[in-house]
Tab-separated table of C-alpha atoms and ligand atoms in Angstrom:
chain	number	residue	atom	x	y	z
Y	3	MET	CA	150.699	84.196	84.136
Y	4	VAL	CA	151.755	84.968	80.615
Y	5	SER	CA	148.180	85.395	79.453
Y	6	THR	CA	147.402	87.752	82.385
Y	7	ASP	CA	150.445	89.848	81.509
Y	8	ASN	CA	149.394	89.908	77.883
Y	9	LEU	CA	145.889	90.968	78.890
Y	10	MET	CA	147.257	93.836	81.000
Y	11	ILE	CA	149.455	94.975	78.152
Y	12	TYR	CA	146.561	94.731	75.746
Y	13	LEU	CA	144.257	96.716	78.093
Y	14	SER	CA	146.818	99.461	78.630
Y	15	GLU	CA	147.259	99.713	74.865
Y	16	VAL	CA	143.516	100.030	74.415
Y	17	PHE	CA	143.394	102.664	77.154
Y	18	LEU	CA	146.270	104.665	75.642
Y	19	SER	CA	144.811	104.570	72.155
Y	20	HIS	CA	141.213	105.474	73.260
Y	21	PRO	CA	141.605	107.389	76.537
Y	22	VAL	CA	138.284	109.247	76.366
Y	23	LEU	CA	136.205	106.212	75.456
Y	24	THR	CA	137.728	103.926	78.089
Y	25	SER	CA	137.474	106.581	80.824
Y	26	ALA	CA	133.807	107.091	79.981
Y	27	LEU	CA	133.182	103.323	80.116
Y	28	LEU	CA	134.974	103.101	83.462
Y	29	VAL	CA	132.944	105.954	84.970
Y	30	LEU	CA	129.702	104.411	83.652
Y	31	THR	CA	130.545	101.003	85.084
Y	32	ILE	CA	131.450	102.408	88.511
Y	33	THR	CA	128.303	104.562	88.603
Y	34	ARG	CA	126.205	101.529	87.699
Y	35	ILE	CA	127.769	99.468	90.487
Y	36	ILE	CA	127.214	102.224	93.098
Y	37	TRP	CA	123.632	102.618	91.842
Y	38	TYR	CA	123.083	98.867	92.123
Y	39	ILE	CA	124.368	98.753	95.716
Y	40	ARG	CA	122.332	101.822	96.724
Y	41	ASP	CA	119.239	100.200	95.175
Y	42	SER	CA	119.682	97.003	97.187
Y	43	TYR	CA	119.390	98.488	100.719
Y	44	LYS	CA	116.022	97.480	102.182
Y	45	VAL	CA	113.939	98.779	105.091
Y	46	CYS	CA	113.258	96.203	107.819
Y	47	ALA	CA	110.306	94.856	109.835
Y	48	PHE	CA	107.811	94.348	106.970
Y	49	SER	CA	105.532	92.576	109.460
Y	50	GLN	CA	105.031	95.853	111.319
Y	51	LYS	CA	104.117	97.865	108.255
Y	52	HIS	CA	100.702	98.515	106.695
Y	53	VAL	CA	100.159	99.157	102.995
Y	54	PHE	CA	96.877	100.449	101.563
Y	55	ILE	CA	96.369	99.668	97.847
Y	56	THR	CA	93.503	100.851	95.636
Y	57	GLY	CA	92.184	98.973	92.596
Y	58	CYS	CA	92.892	95.426	93.784
Y	59	ASP	CA	90.100	93.680	91.820
Y	60	SER	CA	92.548	92.650	89.089
Y	61	GLY	CA	95.823	93.562	87.359
Y	62	PHE	CA	98.724	95.318	89.090
Y	63	GLY	CA	96.843	96.037	92.351
Y	64	ASN	CA	95.687	92.455	92.754
Y	65	LEU	CA	99.153	90.978	92.139
Y	66	LEU	CA	100.852	93.560	94.378
Y	67	ALA	CA	98.435	92.836	97.237
Y	68	ARG	CA	99.215	89.094	97.089
Y	69	GLN	CA	102.939	89.725	96.627
Y	70	LEU	CA	103.240	92.048	99.674
Y	71	ASP	CA	101.013	89.715	101.703
Y	72	GLY	CA	103.517	86.947	100.951
Y	73	LYS	CA	106.359	89.194	102.178
Y	74	GLY	CA	104.644	89.648	105.562
Y	75	PHE	CA	103.210	93.154	105.120
Y	76	HIS	CA	99.786	94.018	106.539
Y	77	VAL	CA	97.951	94.686	103.285
Y	78	ILE	CA	94.683	96.599	103.163
Y	79	ALA	CA	93.392	95.964	99.661
Y	80	ALA	CA	90.625	98.198	98.326
Y	81	CYS	CA	88.426	96.699	95.604
Y	82	LEU	CA	85.640	98.329	93.604
Y	83	THR	CA	83.514	95.191	93.567
Y	84	GLU	CA	82.389	92.758	96.236
Y	85	LYS	CA	83.462	89.839	94.054
Y	86	GLY	CA	86.942	91.292	93.598
Y	87	ALA	CA	87.302	91.590	97.369
Y	88	ALA	CA	86.015	88.053	98.021
Y	89	ASP	CA	88.277	86.457	95.384
Y	90	LEU	CA	91.340	88.274	96.706
Y	91	SER	CA	90.555	87.322	100.322
Y	92	ALA	CA	90.352	83.699	99.279
Y	93	ALA	CA	93.763	83.890	97.558
Y	94	ALA	CA	95.638	85.587	100.420
Y	95	SER	CA	96.547	85.029	104.069
Y	96	SER	CA	94.240	86.034	106.907
Y	97	ARG	CA	96.534	89.034	107.524
Y	98	LEU	CA	95.282	90.698	104.332
Y	99	LYS	CA	92.137	92.799	104.786
Y	100	THR	CA	89.889	93.795	101.916
Y	101	ILE	CA	87.558	96.761	101.757
Y	102	GLN	CA	85.175	98.062	99.117
Y	103	LEU	CA	86.133	101.469	97.744
Y	104	ASN	CA	84.848	103.726	94.977
Y	105	VAL	CA	87.557	106.391	94.548
Y	106	THR	CA	85.122	108.803	92.862
Y	107	ASP	CA	83.019	108.951	96.011
Y	108	SER	CA	84.536	111.047	98.841
Y	109	ALA	CA	82.285	109.435	101.456
Y	110	SER	CA	83.454	105.974	100.351
Y	111	ILE	CA	87.080	107.140	100.668
Y	112	LYS	CA	86.357	108.547	104.127
Y	113	ARG	CA	84.952	105.194	105.269
Y	114	ALA	CA	87.945	103.332	103.824
Y	115	VAL	CA	90.492	105.648	105.461
Y	116	GLU	CA	88.703	105.323	108.814
Y	117	PHE	CA	89.042	101.555	108.457
Y	118	VAL	CA	92.747	101.938	107.594
Y	119	SER	CA	93.220	104.266	110.573
Y	120	ARG	CA	91.784	101.665	112.954
Y	121	GLU	CA	93.983	98.948	111.436
Y	122	VAL	CA	97.263	100.875	111.599
Y	123	GLY	CA	96.723	102.361	115.070
Y	124	GLU	CA	99.618	104.397	116.447
Y	125	ARG	CA	102.041	103.072	113.830
Y	126	GLY	CA	100.535	105.091	111.038
Y	127	LEU	CA	100.372	104.020	107.393
Y	128	TRP	CA	103.637	102.918	105.785
Y	129	GLY	CA	102.462	102.787	102.184
Y	130	LEU	CA	99.670	104.133	99.993
Y	131	VAL	CA	99.537	102.757	96.448
Y	132	ASN	CA	97.210	104.736	94.189
Y	133	ASN	CA	96.657	102.092	91.562
Y	134	ALA	CA	92.926	102.221	90.681
Y	135	GLY	CA	92.396	103.374	87.106
Y	136	ARG	CA	90.270	103.088	83.976
Y	137	SER	CA	90.981	103.740	80.293
Y	138	THR	CA	87.597	104.000	78.584
Y	139	PRO	CA	86.114	106.099	77.031
Y	140	ILE	CA	89.213	106.507	74.862
Y	141	GLY	CA	89.396	107.402	71.163
Y	142	PRO	CA	89.485	110.337	68.715
Y	143	ILE	CA	88.674	113.552	70.587
Y	144	ASP	CA	85.675	114.620	68.497
Y	145	TRP	CA	83.931	111.306	69.229
Y	146	LEU	CA	83.776	112.215	72.915
Y	147	CYS	CA	81.593	114.409	75.094
Y	148	ILE	CA	82.630	116.121	78.307
Y	149	ASP	CA	81.209	113.295	80.464
Y	150	ASP	CA	83.528	110.868	78.693
Y	151	PHE	CA	86.470	112.944	79.892
Y	152	THR	CA	85.251	113.460	83.465
Y	153	LYS	CA	84.475	109.742	83.913
Y	154	VAL	CA	88.169	108.913	83.444
Y	155	LEU	CA	89.593	112.023	85.143
Y	156	ASN	CA	87.446	111.425	88.246
Y	157	VAL	CA	88.918	107.959	88.788
Y	158	ASN	CA	92.502	108.399	87.599
Y	159	LEU	CA	93.263	111.912	88.834
Y	160	ILE	CA	90.684	113.378	91.232
Y	161	GLY	CA	90.396	109.967	92.914
Y	162	VAL	CA	94.175	109.838	93.419
Y	163	VAL	CA	94.205	113.355	94.896
Y	164	ASP	CA	91.249	112.641	97.193
Y	165	VAL	CA	92.577	109.313	98.517
Y	166	THR	CA	96.015	110.890	99.049
Y	167	LEU	CA	94.686	113.964	100.885
Y	168	GLN	CA	92.595	111.844	103.216
Y	169	SER	CA	95.488	109.421	103.900
Y	170	LEU	CA	98.276	111.975	104.441
Y	171	PRO	CA	97.884	112.339	108.236
Y	172	LEU	CA	98.380	108.563	108.601
Y	173	LEU	CA	101.331	108.582	106.167
Y	174	LYS	CA	103.045	111.460	107.982
Y	175	LYS	CA	102.701	109.570	111.263
Y	176	ALA	CA	104.682	106.623	109.827
Y	177	GLN	CA	106.974	108.741	107.598
Y	178	GLY	CA	105.672	106.460	104.892
Y	179	ARG	CA	105.552	106.224	101.124
Y	180	VAL	CA	103.121	107.183	98.385
Y	181	VAL	CA	103.325	105.185	95.152
Y	182	ASN	CA	101.309	106.618	92.275
Y	183	VAL	CA	100.655	104.633	89.117
Y	184	ALA	CA	101.017	106.933	86.120
Y	185	SER	CA	101.849	105.574	82.658
Y	186	ILE	CA	104.030	106.265	79.651
Y	187	LEU	CA	100.858	108.100	78.629
Y	188	GLY	CA	101.732	110.514	81.437
Y	189	ARG	CA	104.631	111.554	79.168
Y	190	LEU	CA	103.094	111.194	75.700
Y	191	ALA	CA	99.510	111.673	74.528
Y	192	LEU	CA	98.851	108.799	72.105
Y	193	THR	CA	95.070	109.042	71.835
Y	194	GLY	CA	92.230	111.310	72.827
Y	195	GLY	CA	90.138	110.956	75.961
Y	196	GLY	CA	90.756	111.548	79.643
Y	197	TYR	CA	93.418	108.854	80.075
Y	198	SER	CA	96.554	110.744	78.956
Y	199	LEU	CA	95.264	113.922	80.624
Y	200	SER	CA	94.759	112.098	83.900
Y	201	LYS	CA	98.177	110.442	83.797
Y	202	HIS	CA	99.925	113.748	82.962
Y	203	GLY	CA	98.033	115.110	85.970
Y	204	VAL	CA	99.226	112.240	88.189
Y	205	GLU	CA	102.824	113.080	87.218
Y	206	ALA	CA	102.336	116.742	88.161
Y	207	PHE	CA	100.467	115.941	91.371
Y	208	SER	CA	103.179	113.468	92.421
Y	209	ASP	CA	105.956	115.975	91.688
Y	210	SER	CA	104.355	118.652	93.858
Y	211	LEU	CA	103.473	116.126	96.563
Y	212	ARG	CA	107.078	114.869	96.649
Y	213	LYS	CA	108.434	118.366	97.239
Y	214	ASP	CA	105.794	119.324	99.829
Y	215	MET	CA	106.100	116.084	101.824
Y	216	LYS	CA	109.897	115.799	101.833
Y	217	PRO	CA	110.270	117.843	105.049
Y	218	PHE	CA	107.930	115.353	106.769
Y	219	GLY	CA	109.854	112.270	105.663
Y	220	VAL	CA	107.106	111.031	103.324
Y	221	LYS	CA	108.600	109.774	100.040
Y	222	VAL	CA	106.728	109.745	96.737
Y	223	SER	CA	107.384	107.473	93.741
Y	224	ILE	CA	105.814	107.440	90.294
Y	225	ILE	CA	105.412	104.212	88.298
Y	226	GLU	CA	105.343	104.594	84.511
Y	227	PRO	CA	104.338	101.267	82.983
Y	228	GLY	CA	104.478	100.669	79.260
Y	229	PHE	CA	101.811	98.415	77.723
Y	230	PHE	CA	100.722	95.440	79.856
Y	231	LYS	CA	97.814	93.008	79.609
Y	232	THR	CA	95.328	94.302	82.211
Y	233	ALA	CA	91.725	95.519	82.237
Y	234	VAL	CA	93.030	98.955	81.158
Y	235	THR	CA	94.285	97.562	77.824
Y	236	GLN	CA	91.568	94.905	77.359
Y	237	GLN	CA	90.805	94.964	73.630
Y	238	ASP	CA	87.194	93.807	73.713
Y	239	LEU	CA	86.230	96.451	76.311
Y	240	ILE	CA	87.941	99.258	74.394
Y	241	GLU	CA	86.447	98.029	71.117
Y	242	ALA	CA	82.913	97.809	72.528
Y	243	ASP	CA	83.211	101.343	73.855
Y	244	LEU	CA	84.560	102.671	70.527
Y	245	ARG	CA	81.540	101.108	68.767
Y	246	ARG	CA	79.247	102.807	71.293
Y	247	LEU	CA	80.935	106.181	70.676
Y	248	TRP	CA	80.754	105.749	66.887
Y	249	SER	CA	77.065	104.822	67.030
Y	250	LEU	CA	76.337	108.124	68.794
Y	251	LEU	CA	78.133	110.279	66.190
Y	252	PRO	CA	76.164	112.555	63.856
Y	253	GLN	CA	76.261	111.528	60.160
Y	254	ASP	CA	78.501	114.426	59.113
Y	255	VAL	CA	81.196	113.488	61.659
Y	256	LYS	CA	81.071	109.853	60.518
Y	257	ALA	CA	81.364	111.054	56.906
Y	258	SER	CA	84.411	113.174	57.782
Y	259	TYR	CA	86.158	110.018	59.008
Y	260	GLY	CA	84.947	107.735	56.196
Y	261	ALA	CA	82.589	104.745	56.258
Y	262	THR	CA	85.290	102.140	56.960
Y	263	TYR	CA	87.150	104.198	59.573
Y	264	LEU	CA	85.777	102.503	62.675
Y	265	GLU	CA	86.772	99.052	61.406
Y	266	ASP	CA	90.238	100.256	60.326
Y	267	TYR	CA	90.762	101.946	63.678
Y	268	VAL	CA	89.678	98.910	65.709
Y	269	LYS	CA	91.867	96.624	63.596
Y	270	ALA	CA	94.928	98.874	63.937
Y	271	GLN	CA	94.371	99.224	67.670
Y	272	ASN	CA	93.865	95.470	68.074
Y	273	PHE	CA	97.087	94.854	66.207
Y	274	SER	CA	99.083	97.410	68.233
Y	275	LEU	CA	97.749	96.210	71.586
Y	276	GLY	CA	98.404	92.603	70.568
Y	277	VAL	CA	102.026	93.388	69.666
Y	278	LEU	CA	102.746	95.806	72.517
Y	279	CYS	CA	101.056	94.355	75.599
Y	280	SER	CA	103.294	92.264	77.819
Y	281	PRO	CA	101.604	89.575	79.934
Y	282	ASP	CA	104.325	89.830	82.618
Y	283	ILE	CA	102.733	92.345	84.978
Y	284	SER	CA	105.194	91.376	87.737
Y	285	LYS	CA	107.591	93.862	86.103
Y	286	VAL	CA	105.255	96.601	87.341
Y	287	THR	CA	104.668	95.147	90.803
Y	288	TRP	CA	108.448	94.735	91.189
Y	289	CYS	CA	108.778	98.520	90.803
Y	290	MET	CA	105.954	99.133	93.293
Y	291	GLN	CA	107.528	96.744	95.781
Y	292	HIS	CA	110.913	98.429	95.403
Y	293	ALA	CA	109.328	101.839	96.017
Y	294	LEU	CA	107.835	100.452	99.268
Y	295	THR	CA	110.791	98.430	100.530
Y	296	ALA	CA	113.992	100.201	99.399
Y	297	CYS	CA	115.811	102.601	101.726
Y	298	PHE	CA	116.293	104.816	98.684
Y	299	PRO	CA	113.182	104.527	96.523
Y	300	ARG	CA	113.442	106.093	93.069
Y	301	THR	CA	111.361	109.074	92.031
Y	302	ARG	CA	110.331	107.427	88.762
Y	303	TYR	CA	110.191	103.791	87.711
Y	304	SER	CA	109.590	102.847	84.103
Y	305	ALA	CA	108.293	99.302	83.786
Y	306	GLY	CA	108.686	97.189	80.656
Y	307	TRP	CA	111.198	97.301	77.812
Y	308	ASP	CA	108.812	99.263	75.606
Y	309	ALA	CA	108.689	102.033	78.237
Y	310	LYS	CA	112.421	102.051	78.910
Y	311	LEU	CA	113.730	101.769	75.372
Y	312	PHE	CA	110.996	103.322	73.262
Y	313	TRP	CA	108.242	105.427	74.855
Y	314	ILE	CA	110.285	107.318	77.472
Y	315	PRO	CA	113.082	108.183	74.986
Y	316	LEU	CA	110.383	109.137	72.452
Y	317	SER	CA	108.874	111.524	75.010
Y	318	TYR	CA	112.150	113.513	74.970
Y	319	CYS	CA	112.136	113.781	71.148
Y	320	PRO	CA	110.875	116.861	69.281
Y	321	SER	CA	107.102	116.747	68.670
Y	322	PHE	CA	107.437	116.281	64.922
Y	323	ILE	CA	109.200	112.963	65.531
Y	324	SER	CA	106.776	111.642	68.171
Y	325	ASP	CA	103.766	112.860	66.140
Y	326	PHE	CA	105.070	111.018	63.088
Y	327	ILE	CA	105.573	107.747	64.974
Y	328	ILE	CA	102.176	107.923	66.670
Y	329	LYS	CA	100.560	108.623	63.279
Y	330	VAL	CA	101.983	105.354	61.947
Y	331	ILE	CA	100.220	103.380	64.696
Y	332	LEU	CA	96.650	104.590	64.091
Y	333	PRO	CA	95.038	105.114	60.653
Y	334	PRO	CA	94.264	108.597	59.245
Y	335	PRO	CA	90.639	109.624	58.524
Y	336	THR	CA	89.710	108.861	54.916
Y	337	GLY	CA	86.409	110.710	54.634
Y	338	GLU	CA	85.452	113.900	52.805
Y	339	THR	CA	87.192	116.938	54.341
Y	340	ASN	CA	85.216	120.067	55.018
Y	341	THR	CA	87.143	123.057	53.723
S	12	NAG	C1	81.048	105.448	92.311
S	12	NAG	O1	80.592	106.666	92.866
S	12	NAG	C2	80.064	107.577	91.914
S	12	NAG	C3	79.806	108.904	92.624
S	12	NAG	O2	79.111	108.713	93.819
S	12	NAG	C4	78.837	106.959	91.270
S	12	NAG	O3	78.306	107.847	90.298
S	12	NAG	C5	79.252	105.649	90.606
S	12	NAG	O4	78.113	104.984	90.065
S	12	NAG	C6	79.928	104.709	91.608
S	12	NAG	N1	80.442	103.552	90.890
S	12	NAG	C7	80.243	102.309	91.296
S	12	NAG	C8	80.804	101.230	90.442
S	12	NAG	O5	79.620	102.049	92.302
S	13	NAG	C1	89.880	92.722	68.175
S	13	NAG	O1	90.278	91.814	69.196
S	13	NAG	C2	89.199	91.239	69.905
S	13	NAG	C3	89.741	90.461	71.078
S	13	NAG	O2	91.013	89.960	70.853
S	13	NAG	C4	88.359	90.400	68.953
S	13	NAG	O3	87.256	89.864	69.645
S	13	NAG	C5	87.855	91.286	67.828
S	13	NAG	O4	87.160	90.525	66.867
S	13	NAG	C6	88.997	92.003	67.156
S	13	NAG	N1	88.449	92.970	66.201
S	13	NAG	C7	88.960	93.210	65.005
S	13	NAG	C8	88.241	94.191	64.171
S	13	NAG	O5	89.987	92.672	64.611
């Protein structure tokens, strides 16, 4: 009793001596609790809901497909390769259906959506997860040609728009959800190539889609993962492609970067990816699952501590600060400069 009284006296003293600080803490705590409760309301009847996911060969899409299958959802998992589809089928229940899909090919999307339409019937489609993506070619801008840009933009941006447009009638029928995988590179442009462009585009597309679909009850969420170990960040693939790009460069461009630049760049990138990439990709699929199962899905989910505590805050900083930090990560050219 005595100690409780003492505690109350102590707390009231603290409150009286720091009224602004303690009020702010109180408001923050209450807001957090309300937010937590709001977050925890879930939709029901998973077993009567269909979710269509692109890019299920590996990484986030593959894990999400198995995770939602385990929760009782009817998952339609689109894979680029036959092997990806076969391996996923073998690892999931018989409820999960796989289909081959190339998101850069409108006819392939049309076939896939017709399949989805037959599967969902009158219920409509509860969830579309636009997850398929690629990172390469990625590197300094003057190492790239226009095809290098379009290769990435066609998958990561035009593919997302095309799959979404063709699926919208089914989504409207179910008053469903669209979950688009962007990236922290949808906020910051760390390197050249189509990747950051495409992810900035996914952010803009999702924002306009959210506003246009709100009257129809279709909700749209954006996932912004930080660095995770997936095919998109696979060092040997990125390195092999950088070597290909370098080998195609004219001598004068190579000279402007310096003879050792490629090796320095690959080493720095290897080091950064090694330090930054988290192997726990379930952090990302947790966000996707929340966007599909919560009564109040969030507009944006940042996944990973690096995204939450570093990249997203950095994206709000003035450019001179973010430019400086990004410059520290990758080496500067050391070659002769043309003046
Ligand atoms: C996907 O479709 C595009 C356009 O039709 C084609 O150029 C590309 O080779 C296809 N990719 C695969 C892996 O089949
Ligand atoms: C970069 O990492 C890959 C895979 O981890 C490795 O095979 C390669 O030798 C590394 N390259 C350099 C230049 O460190």
